[in-house]
mmCIF file of C-alpha atoms in Angstrom:
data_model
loop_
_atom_site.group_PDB
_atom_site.id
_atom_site.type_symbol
_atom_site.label_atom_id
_atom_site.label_comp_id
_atom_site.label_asym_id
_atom_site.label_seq_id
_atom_site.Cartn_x
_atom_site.Cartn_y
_atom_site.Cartn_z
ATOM 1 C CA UNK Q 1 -7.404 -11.152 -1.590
ATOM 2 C CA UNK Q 2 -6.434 -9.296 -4.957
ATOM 3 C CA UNK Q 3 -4.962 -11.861 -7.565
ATOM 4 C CA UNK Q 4 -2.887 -10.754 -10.524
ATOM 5 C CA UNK Q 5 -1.836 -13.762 -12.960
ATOM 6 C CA UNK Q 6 0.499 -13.656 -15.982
ATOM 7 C CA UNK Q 7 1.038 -16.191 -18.721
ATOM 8 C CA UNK Q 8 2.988 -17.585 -20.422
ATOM 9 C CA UNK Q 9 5.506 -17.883 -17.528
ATOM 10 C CA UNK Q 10 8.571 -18.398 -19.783
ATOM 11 C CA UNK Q 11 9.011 -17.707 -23.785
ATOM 12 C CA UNK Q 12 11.396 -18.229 -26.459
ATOM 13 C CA UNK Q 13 11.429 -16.486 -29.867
ATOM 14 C CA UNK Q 14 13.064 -15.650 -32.257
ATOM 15 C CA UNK Q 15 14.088 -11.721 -33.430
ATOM 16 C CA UNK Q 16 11.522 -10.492 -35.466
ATOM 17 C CA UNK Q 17 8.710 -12.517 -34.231
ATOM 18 C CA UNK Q 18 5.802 -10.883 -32.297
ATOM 19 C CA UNK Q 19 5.096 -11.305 -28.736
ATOM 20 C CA UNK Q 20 1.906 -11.600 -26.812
ATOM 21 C CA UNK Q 21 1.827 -11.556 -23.108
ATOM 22 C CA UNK Q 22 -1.418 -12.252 -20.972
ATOM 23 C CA UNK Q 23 -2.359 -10.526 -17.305
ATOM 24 C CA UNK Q 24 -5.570 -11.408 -15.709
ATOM 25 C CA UNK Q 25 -6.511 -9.497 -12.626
ATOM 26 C CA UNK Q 26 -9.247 -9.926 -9.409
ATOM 27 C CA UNK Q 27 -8.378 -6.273 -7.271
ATOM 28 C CA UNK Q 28 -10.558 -4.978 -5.191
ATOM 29 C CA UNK Q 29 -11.719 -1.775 -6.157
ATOM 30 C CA UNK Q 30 -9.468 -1.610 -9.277
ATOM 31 C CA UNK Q 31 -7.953 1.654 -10.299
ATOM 32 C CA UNK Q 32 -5.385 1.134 -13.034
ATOM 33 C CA UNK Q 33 -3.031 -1.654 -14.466
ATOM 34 C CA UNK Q 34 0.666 -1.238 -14.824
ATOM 35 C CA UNK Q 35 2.972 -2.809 -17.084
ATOM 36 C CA UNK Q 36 7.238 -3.283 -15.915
ATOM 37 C CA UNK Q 37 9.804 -4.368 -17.396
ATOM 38 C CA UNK Q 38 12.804 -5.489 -15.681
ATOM 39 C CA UNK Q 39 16.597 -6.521 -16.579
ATOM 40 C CA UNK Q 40 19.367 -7.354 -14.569
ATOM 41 C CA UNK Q 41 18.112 -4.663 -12.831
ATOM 42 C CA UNK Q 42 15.032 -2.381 -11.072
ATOM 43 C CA UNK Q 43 11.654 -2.680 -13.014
ATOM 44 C CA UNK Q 44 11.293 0.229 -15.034
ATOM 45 C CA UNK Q 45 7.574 1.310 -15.938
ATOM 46 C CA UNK Q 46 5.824 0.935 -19.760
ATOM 47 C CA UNK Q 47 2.317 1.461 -19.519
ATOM 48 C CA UNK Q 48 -0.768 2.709 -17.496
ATOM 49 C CA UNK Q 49 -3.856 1.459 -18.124
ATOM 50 C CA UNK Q 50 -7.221 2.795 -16.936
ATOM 51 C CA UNK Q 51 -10.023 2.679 -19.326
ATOM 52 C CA UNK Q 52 -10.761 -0.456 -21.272
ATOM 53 C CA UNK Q 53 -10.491 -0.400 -25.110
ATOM 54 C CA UNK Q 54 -7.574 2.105 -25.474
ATOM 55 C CA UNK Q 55 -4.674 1.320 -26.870
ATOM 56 C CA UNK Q 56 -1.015 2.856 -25.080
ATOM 57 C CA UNK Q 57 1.648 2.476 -27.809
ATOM 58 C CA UNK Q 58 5.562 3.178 -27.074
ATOM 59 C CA UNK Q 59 7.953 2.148 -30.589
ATOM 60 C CA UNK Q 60 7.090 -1.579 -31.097
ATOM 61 C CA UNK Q 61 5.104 -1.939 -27.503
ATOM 62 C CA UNK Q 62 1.197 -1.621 -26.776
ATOM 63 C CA UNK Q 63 -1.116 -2.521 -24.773
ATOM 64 C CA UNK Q 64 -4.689 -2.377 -24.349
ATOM 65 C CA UNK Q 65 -7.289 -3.127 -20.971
ATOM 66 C CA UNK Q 66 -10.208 -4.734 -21.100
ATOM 67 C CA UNK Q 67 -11.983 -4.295 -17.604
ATOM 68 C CA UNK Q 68 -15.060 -6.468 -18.509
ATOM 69 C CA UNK Q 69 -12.961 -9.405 -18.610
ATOM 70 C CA UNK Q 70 -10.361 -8.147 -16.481
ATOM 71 C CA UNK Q 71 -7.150 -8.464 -18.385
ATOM 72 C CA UNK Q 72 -4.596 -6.664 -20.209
ATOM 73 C CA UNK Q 73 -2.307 -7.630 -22.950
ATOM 74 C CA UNK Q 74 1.308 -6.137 -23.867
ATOM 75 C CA UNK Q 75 2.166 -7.058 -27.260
ATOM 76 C CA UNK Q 76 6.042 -6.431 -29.113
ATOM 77 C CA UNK Q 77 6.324 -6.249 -32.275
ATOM 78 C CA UNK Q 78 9.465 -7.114 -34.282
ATOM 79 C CA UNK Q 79 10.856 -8.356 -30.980
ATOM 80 C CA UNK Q 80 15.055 -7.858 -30.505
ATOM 81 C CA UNK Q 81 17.523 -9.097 -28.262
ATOM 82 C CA UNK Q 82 17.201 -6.113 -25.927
ATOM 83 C CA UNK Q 83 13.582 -7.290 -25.480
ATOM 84 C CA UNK Q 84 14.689 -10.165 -23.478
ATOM 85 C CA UNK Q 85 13.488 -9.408 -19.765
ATOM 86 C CA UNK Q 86 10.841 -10.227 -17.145
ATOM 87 C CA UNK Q 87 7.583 -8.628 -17.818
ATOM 88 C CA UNK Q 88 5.853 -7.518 -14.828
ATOM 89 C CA UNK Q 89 2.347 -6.772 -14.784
ATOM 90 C CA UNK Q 90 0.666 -4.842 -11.389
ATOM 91 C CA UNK Q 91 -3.085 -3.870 -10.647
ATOM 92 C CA UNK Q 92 -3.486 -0.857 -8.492
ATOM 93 C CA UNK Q 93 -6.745 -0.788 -6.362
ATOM 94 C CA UNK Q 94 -7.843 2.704 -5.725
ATOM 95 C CA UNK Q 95 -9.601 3.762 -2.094
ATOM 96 C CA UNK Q 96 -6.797 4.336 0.776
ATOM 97 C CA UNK Q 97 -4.889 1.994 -0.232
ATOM 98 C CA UNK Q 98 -1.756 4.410 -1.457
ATOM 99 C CA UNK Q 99 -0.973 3.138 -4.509
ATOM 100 C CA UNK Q 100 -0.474 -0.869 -2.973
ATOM 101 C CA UNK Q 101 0.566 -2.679 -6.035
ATOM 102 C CA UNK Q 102 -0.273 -6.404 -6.542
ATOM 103 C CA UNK Q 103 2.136 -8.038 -8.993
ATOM 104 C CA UNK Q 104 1.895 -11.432 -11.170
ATOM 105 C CA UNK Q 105 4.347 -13.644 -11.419
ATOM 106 C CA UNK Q 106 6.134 -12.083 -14.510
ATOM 107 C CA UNK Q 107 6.728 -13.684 -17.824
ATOM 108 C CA UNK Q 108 10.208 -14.250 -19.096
ATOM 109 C CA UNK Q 109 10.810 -13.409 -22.504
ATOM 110 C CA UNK Q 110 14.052 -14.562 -24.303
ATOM 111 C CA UNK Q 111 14.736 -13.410 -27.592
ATOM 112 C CA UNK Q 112 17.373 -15.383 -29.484
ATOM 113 C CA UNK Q 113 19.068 -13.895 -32.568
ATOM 114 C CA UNK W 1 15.140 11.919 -12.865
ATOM 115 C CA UNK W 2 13.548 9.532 -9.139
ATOM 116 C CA UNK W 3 16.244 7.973 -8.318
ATOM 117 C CA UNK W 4 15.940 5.244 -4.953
ATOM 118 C CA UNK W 5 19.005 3.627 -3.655
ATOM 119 C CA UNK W 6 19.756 0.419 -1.488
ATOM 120 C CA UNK W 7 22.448 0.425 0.337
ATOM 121 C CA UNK W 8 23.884 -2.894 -1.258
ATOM 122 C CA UNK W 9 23.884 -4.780 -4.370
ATOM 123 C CA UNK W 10 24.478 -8.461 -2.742
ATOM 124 C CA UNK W 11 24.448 -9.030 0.764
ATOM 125 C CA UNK W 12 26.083 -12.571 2.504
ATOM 126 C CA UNK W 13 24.692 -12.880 6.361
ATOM 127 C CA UNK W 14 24.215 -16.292 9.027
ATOM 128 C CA UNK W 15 21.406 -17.593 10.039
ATOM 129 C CA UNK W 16 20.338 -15.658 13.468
ATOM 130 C CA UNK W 17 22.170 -12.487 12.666
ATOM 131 C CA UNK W 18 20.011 -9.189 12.226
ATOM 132 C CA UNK W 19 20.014 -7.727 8.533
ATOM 133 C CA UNK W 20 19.251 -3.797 7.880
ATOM 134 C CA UNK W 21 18.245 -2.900 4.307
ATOM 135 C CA UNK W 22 18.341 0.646 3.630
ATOM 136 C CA UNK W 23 16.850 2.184 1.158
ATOM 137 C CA UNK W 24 16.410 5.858 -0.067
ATOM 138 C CA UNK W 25 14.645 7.974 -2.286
ATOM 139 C CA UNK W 26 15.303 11.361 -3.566
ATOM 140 C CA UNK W 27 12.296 12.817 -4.728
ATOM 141 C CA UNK W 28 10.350 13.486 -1.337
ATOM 142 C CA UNK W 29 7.787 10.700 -2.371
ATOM 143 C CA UNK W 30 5.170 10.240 0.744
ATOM 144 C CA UNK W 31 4.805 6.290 0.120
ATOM 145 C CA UNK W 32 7.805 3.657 0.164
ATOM 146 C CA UNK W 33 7.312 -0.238 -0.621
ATOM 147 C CA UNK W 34 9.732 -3.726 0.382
ATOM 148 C CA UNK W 35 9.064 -6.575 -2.018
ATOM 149 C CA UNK W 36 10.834 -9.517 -2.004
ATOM 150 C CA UNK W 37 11.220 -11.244 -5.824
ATOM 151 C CA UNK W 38 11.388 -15.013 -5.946
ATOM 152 C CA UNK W 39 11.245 -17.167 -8.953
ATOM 153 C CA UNK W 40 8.051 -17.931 -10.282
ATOM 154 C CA UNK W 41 6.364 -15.817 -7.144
ATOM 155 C CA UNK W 42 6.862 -12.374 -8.763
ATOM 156 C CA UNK W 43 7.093 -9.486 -6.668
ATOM 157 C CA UNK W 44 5.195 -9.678 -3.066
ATOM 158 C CA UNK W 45 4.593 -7.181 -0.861
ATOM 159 C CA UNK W 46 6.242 -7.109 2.812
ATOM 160 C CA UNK W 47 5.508 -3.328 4.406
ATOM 161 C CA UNK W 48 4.966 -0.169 2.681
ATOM 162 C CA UNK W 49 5.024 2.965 4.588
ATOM 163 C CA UNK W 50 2.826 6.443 3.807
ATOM 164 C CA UNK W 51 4.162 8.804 5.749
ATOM 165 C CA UNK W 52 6.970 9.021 8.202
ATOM 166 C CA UNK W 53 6.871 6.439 11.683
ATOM 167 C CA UNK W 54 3.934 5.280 9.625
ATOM 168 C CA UNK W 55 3.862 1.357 8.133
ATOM 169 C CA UNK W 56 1.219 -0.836 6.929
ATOM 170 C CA UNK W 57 1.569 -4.671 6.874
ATOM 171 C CA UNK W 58 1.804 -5.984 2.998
ATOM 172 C CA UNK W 59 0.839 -9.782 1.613
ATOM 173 C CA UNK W 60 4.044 -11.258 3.500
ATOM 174 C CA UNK W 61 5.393 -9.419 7.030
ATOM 175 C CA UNK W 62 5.948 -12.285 8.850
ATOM 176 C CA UNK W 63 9.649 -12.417 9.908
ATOM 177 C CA UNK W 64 10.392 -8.918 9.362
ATOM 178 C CA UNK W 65 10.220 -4.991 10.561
ATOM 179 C CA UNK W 66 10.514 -2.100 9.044
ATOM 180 C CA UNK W 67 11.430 1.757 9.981
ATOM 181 C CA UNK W 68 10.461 4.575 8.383
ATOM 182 C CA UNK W 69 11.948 8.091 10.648
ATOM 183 C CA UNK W 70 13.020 10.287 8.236
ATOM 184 C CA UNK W 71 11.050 10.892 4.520
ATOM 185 C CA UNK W 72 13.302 9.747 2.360
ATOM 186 C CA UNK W 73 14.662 6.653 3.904
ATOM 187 C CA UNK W 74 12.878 3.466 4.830
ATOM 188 C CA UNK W 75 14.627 0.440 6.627
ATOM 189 C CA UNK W 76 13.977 -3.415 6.486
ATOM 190 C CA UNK W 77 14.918 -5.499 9.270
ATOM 191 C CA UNK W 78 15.111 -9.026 9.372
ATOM 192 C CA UNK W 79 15.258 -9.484 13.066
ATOM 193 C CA UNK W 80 17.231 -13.377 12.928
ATOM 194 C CA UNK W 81 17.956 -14.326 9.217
ATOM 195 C CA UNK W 82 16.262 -17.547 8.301
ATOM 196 C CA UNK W 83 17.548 -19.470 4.791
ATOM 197 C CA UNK W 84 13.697 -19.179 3.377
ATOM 198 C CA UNK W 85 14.288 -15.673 3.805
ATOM 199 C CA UNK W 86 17.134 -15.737 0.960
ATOM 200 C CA UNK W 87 15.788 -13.617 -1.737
ATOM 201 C CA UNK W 88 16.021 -10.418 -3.894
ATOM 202 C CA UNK W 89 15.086 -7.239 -1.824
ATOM 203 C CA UNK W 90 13.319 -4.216 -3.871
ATOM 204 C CA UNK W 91 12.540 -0.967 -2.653
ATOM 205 C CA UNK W 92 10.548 1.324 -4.345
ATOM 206 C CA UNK W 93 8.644 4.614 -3.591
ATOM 207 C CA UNK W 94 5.549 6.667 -5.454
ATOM 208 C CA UNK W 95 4.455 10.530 -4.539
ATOM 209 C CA UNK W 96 1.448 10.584 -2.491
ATOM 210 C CA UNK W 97 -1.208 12.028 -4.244
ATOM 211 C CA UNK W 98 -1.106 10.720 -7.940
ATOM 212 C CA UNK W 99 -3.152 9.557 -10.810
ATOM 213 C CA UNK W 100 -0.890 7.332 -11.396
ATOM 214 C CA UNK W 101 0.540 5.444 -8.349
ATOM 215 C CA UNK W 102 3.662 4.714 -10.685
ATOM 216 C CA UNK W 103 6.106 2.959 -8.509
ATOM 217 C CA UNK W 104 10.044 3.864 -8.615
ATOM 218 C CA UNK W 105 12.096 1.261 -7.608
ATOM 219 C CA UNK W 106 15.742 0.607 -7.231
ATOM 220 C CA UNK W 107 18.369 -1.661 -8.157
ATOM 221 C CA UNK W 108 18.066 -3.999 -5.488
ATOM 222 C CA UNK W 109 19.764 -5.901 -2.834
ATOM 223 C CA UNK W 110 20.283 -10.079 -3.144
ATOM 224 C CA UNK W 111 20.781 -11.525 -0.033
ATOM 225 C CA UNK W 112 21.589 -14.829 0.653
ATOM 226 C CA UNK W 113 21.450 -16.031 4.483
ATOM 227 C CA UNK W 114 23.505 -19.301 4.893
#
């Protein structure tokens, strides 16, 4: 059974402060890992990962894959208020499986003024 | 712009009564996807669909249906609403042959059976 797992589950900063969010994955035949976030609203996509080592940047997010050790990281720098969401992490296993998604649990980031 | 629509925002039903979802997509995507997001459970998987009248079982199908006869519109049933089943409801949809399998999903649908 394909097992995504986030942490931390919950986090408080401050703005200005960095951000680093964890997503281990176990999917079968792994194609790519995905990278959501989502406000009082529908998840809206930041990153696709495929190939370990390189870094996807967008403003003050990244991300990078590592797919010996089978995680990903999304890091935010200079966090803001309009940070605070869930982050939702996905792994994608490739075969016939039409683009099945397996989500973790999400980490909740709350950025306080 | 892929833009998928449910047919309700928040949703109030009794336990025992049947429950349609709708949901539909405008960008004649082949594959559409029901999760159900819970606290601390993330999003799971109930049925995902690849191709008109066709479904495949996801991580949690027990309790309901789904129907899929037209492209852009695929339908969750809850056949008799159970309280566990109180939950948010996301759709989402992704074109058939990408590199990507970048899911679009839309705003979603709370319902709360009483």
């Amino acid at each position: 059974e394909d097992k995504v797992v986030q942490s931390p589950l919950s986090l408080v900063v401050h703005e200005g402060d960095t951000v680093t969010l964890n997503c281990s994955y176990e999917v079968t035949n792994f194609r790519s890992l995905l990278w959501y976030k989502q406000e009082k609203k529908a998840p809206t996509f930041l990153f696709m990962l495929t190939s370990s080592g390189i870094e996807k940047k967008s403003g003050r997010l990244s991300s990078i894959l590592d797919k010996k050790e089978l995680f990903s990281i999304l890091n935010i720098t200079a966090t803001q208020t309009g940070d605070s969401a869930i982050y939702l992490c996905a792994g994608n296993a490739g075969g016939t499986s039409y683009g099945k998604l397996t989500f973790g649990q999400g980490t909740i980031l709350t950025v306080h003024p | 712009d892929v833009k998928v629509t449910q047919s309700s925002r928040y949703l109030v039903k009794r336990t025992g009564e049947k429950v349609f979802l709708e949901c539909v997509q405008d960008m004649d995507h082949e594959n559409m996807f029901w999760y159900r997001q819970d606290p601390g459970l993330g999003l799971r998987l109930i049925y995902f669909s690849y191709d008109v009248k066709m479904k495949e079982k996801g991580d949690i199908p027990e309790g309901y249906s789904v129907s899929r006869e037209k492209k852009e519109r695929f339908s969750l049933i809850l056949e008799s609403a159970s309280t566990n089943q109180t939950s948010m409801y996301l759709c989402a949809s992704s074109p058939g042959f990408s590199n990507h399998y970048e899911q679009y999903f839309g705003p979603g649908t709370r319902l709360t059976v009483t």
